[in-house]
Backbone as numpy.savetxt, mean C-alpha at the origin, in Angstrom:
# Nx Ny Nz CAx CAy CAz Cx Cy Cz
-13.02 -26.85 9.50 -12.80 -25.77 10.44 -12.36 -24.53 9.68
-13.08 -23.51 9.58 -12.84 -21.70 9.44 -11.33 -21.16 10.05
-10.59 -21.01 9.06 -9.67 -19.81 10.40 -10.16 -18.76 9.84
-9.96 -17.56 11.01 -10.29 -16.85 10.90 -8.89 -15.47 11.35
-8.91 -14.66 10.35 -7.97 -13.53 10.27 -8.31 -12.38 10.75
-7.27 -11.48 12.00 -8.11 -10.29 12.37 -7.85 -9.72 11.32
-7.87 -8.70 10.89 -7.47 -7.45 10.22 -8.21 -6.12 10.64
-7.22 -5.09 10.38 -7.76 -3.59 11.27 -7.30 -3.11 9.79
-8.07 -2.52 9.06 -8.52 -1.55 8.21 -8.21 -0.29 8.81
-7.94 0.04 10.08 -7.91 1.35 10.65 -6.65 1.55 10.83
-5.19 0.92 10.16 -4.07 0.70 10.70 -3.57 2.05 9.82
-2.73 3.37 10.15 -2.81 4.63 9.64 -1.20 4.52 10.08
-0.77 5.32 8.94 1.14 5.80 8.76 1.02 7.14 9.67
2.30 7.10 10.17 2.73 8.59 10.95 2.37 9.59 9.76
2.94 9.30 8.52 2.98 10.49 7.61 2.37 10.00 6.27
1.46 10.52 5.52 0.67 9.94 4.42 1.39 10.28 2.79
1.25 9.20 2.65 2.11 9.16 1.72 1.04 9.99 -0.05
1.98 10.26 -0.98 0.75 11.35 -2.02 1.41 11.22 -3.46
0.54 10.17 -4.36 0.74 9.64 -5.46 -0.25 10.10 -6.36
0.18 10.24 -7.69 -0.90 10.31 -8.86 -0.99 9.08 -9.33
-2.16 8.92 -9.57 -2.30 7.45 -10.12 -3.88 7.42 -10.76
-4.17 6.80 -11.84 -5.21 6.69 -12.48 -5.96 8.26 -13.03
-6.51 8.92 -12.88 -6.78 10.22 -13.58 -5.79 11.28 -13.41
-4.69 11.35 -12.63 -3.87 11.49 -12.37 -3.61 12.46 -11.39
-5.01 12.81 -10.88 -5.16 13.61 -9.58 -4.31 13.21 -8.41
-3.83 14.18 -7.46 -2.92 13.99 -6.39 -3.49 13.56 -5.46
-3.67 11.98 -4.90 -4.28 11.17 -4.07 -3.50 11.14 -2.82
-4.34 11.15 -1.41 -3.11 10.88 -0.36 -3.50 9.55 0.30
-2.68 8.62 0.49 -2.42 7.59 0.88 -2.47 7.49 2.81
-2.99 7.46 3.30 -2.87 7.61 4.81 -2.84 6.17 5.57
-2.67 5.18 5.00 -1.84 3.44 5.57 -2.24 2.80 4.45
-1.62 1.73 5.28 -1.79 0.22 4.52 -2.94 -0.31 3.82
-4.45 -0.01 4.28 -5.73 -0.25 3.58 -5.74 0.54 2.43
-5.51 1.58 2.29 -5.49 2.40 1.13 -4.32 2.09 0.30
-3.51 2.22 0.77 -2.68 1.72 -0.13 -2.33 0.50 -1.30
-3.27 -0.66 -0.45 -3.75 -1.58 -0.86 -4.67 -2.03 -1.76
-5.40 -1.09 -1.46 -6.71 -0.83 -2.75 -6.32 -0.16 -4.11
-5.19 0.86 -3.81 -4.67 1.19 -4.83 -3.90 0.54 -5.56
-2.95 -0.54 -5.01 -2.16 -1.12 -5.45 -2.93 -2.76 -6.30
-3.96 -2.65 -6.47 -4.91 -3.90 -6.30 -5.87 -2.80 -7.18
-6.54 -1.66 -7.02 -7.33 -1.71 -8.14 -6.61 -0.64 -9.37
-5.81 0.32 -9.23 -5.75 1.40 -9.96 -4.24 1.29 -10.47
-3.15 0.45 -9.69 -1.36 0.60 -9.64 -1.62 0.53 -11.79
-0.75 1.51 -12.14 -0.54 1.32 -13.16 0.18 0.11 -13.85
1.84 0.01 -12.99 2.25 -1.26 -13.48 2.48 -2.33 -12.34
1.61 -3.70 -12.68 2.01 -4.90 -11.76 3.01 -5.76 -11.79
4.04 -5.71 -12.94 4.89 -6.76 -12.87 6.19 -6.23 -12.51
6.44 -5.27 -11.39 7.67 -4.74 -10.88 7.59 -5.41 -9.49
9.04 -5.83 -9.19 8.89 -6.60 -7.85 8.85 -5.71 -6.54
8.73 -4.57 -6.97 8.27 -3.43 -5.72 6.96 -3.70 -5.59
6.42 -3.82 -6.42 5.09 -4.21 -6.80 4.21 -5.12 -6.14
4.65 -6.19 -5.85 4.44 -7.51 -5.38 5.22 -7.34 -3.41
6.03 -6.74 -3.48 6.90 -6.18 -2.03 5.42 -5.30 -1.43
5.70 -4.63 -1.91 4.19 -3.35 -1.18 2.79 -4.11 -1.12
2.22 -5.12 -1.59 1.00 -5.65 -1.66 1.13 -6.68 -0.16
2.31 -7.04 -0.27 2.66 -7.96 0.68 2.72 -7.06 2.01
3.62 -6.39 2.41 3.68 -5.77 3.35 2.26 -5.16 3.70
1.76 -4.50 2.69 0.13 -3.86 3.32 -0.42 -4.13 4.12
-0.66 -6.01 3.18 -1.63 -6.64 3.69 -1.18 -7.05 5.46
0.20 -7.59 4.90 0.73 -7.69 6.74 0.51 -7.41 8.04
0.20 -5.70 7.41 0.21 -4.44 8.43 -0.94 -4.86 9.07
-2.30 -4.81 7.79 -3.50 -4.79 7.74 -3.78 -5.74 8.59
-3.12 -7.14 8.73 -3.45 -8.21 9.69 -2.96 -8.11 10.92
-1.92 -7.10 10.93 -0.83 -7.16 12.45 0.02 -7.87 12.50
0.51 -8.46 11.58 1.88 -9.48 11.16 2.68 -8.88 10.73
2.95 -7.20 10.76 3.79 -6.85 10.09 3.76 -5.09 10.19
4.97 -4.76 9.91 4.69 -3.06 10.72 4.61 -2.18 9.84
3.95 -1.15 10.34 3.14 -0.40 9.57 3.49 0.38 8.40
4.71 1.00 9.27 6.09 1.87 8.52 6.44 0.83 7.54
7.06 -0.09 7.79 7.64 -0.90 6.52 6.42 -1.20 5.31
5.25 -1.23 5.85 4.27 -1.10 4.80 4.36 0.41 3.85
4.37 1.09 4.78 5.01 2.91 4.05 6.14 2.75 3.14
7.09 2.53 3.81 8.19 2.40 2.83 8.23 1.39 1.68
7.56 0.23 1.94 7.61 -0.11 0.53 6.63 0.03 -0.31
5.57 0.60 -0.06 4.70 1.37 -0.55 5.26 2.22 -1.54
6.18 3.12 -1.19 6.86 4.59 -1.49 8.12 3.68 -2.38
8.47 2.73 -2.42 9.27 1.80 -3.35 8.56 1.74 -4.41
7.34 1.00 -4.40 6.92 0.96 -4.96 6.29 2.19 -6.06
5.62 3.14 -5.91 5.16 4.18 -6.30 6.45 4.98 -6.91
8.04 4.73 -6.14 9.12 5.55 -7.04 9.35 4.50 -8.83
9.04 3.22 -8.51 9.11 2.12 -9.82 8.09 2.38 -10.48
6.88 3.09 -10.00 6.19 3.03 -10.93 5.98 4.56 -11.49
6.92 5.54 -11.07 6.88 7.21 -11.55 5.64 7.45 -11.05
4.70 7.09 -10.04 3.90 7.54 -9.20 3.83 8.45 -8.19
4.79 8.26 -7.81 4.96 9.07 -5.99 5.23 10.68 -6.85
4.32 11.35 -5.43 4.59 13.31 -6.01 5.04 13.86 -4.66
């Protein structure tokens, strides 16, 4: 038997969050899907436990197990550990 997971890709922060990361252009973050992709393809450093906090929460959001904002904020944890956030 399949389970099967909703997830909404369309799940968006009150306020978008705006990090340099990878060429070091000023990227804006507008939820949890993006954030996620960043944190998963481009995060400079992975072994900070903000690190592993923000991947978790994203994905949360992304499923509806988990709220959106707290995906923001530890997002923005994350990105201050990694001298990312502008």
């Amino acid at each position: 038997m399949e389970t099967v997971i909703k997830a909404d890709p369309d799940v968006s922060w009150g306020a978008p969050v705006f990090v340099r990361i990878g060429n070091g252009f000023l990227e804006r973050i507008d939820g949890p899907n993006a954030a996620l992709e960043a944190l998963l393809h481009r995060w400079p450093s992975q072994s900070q436990p903000e690190y592993a906090a923000a991947k978790c929460r994203c994905a949360d959001a992304i499923r509806h197990r988990g709220s959106a904002e707290l995906a923001r904020r530890t997002f923005m944890e994350a990105a201050v550990a990694a001298s990312v956030l502008s």
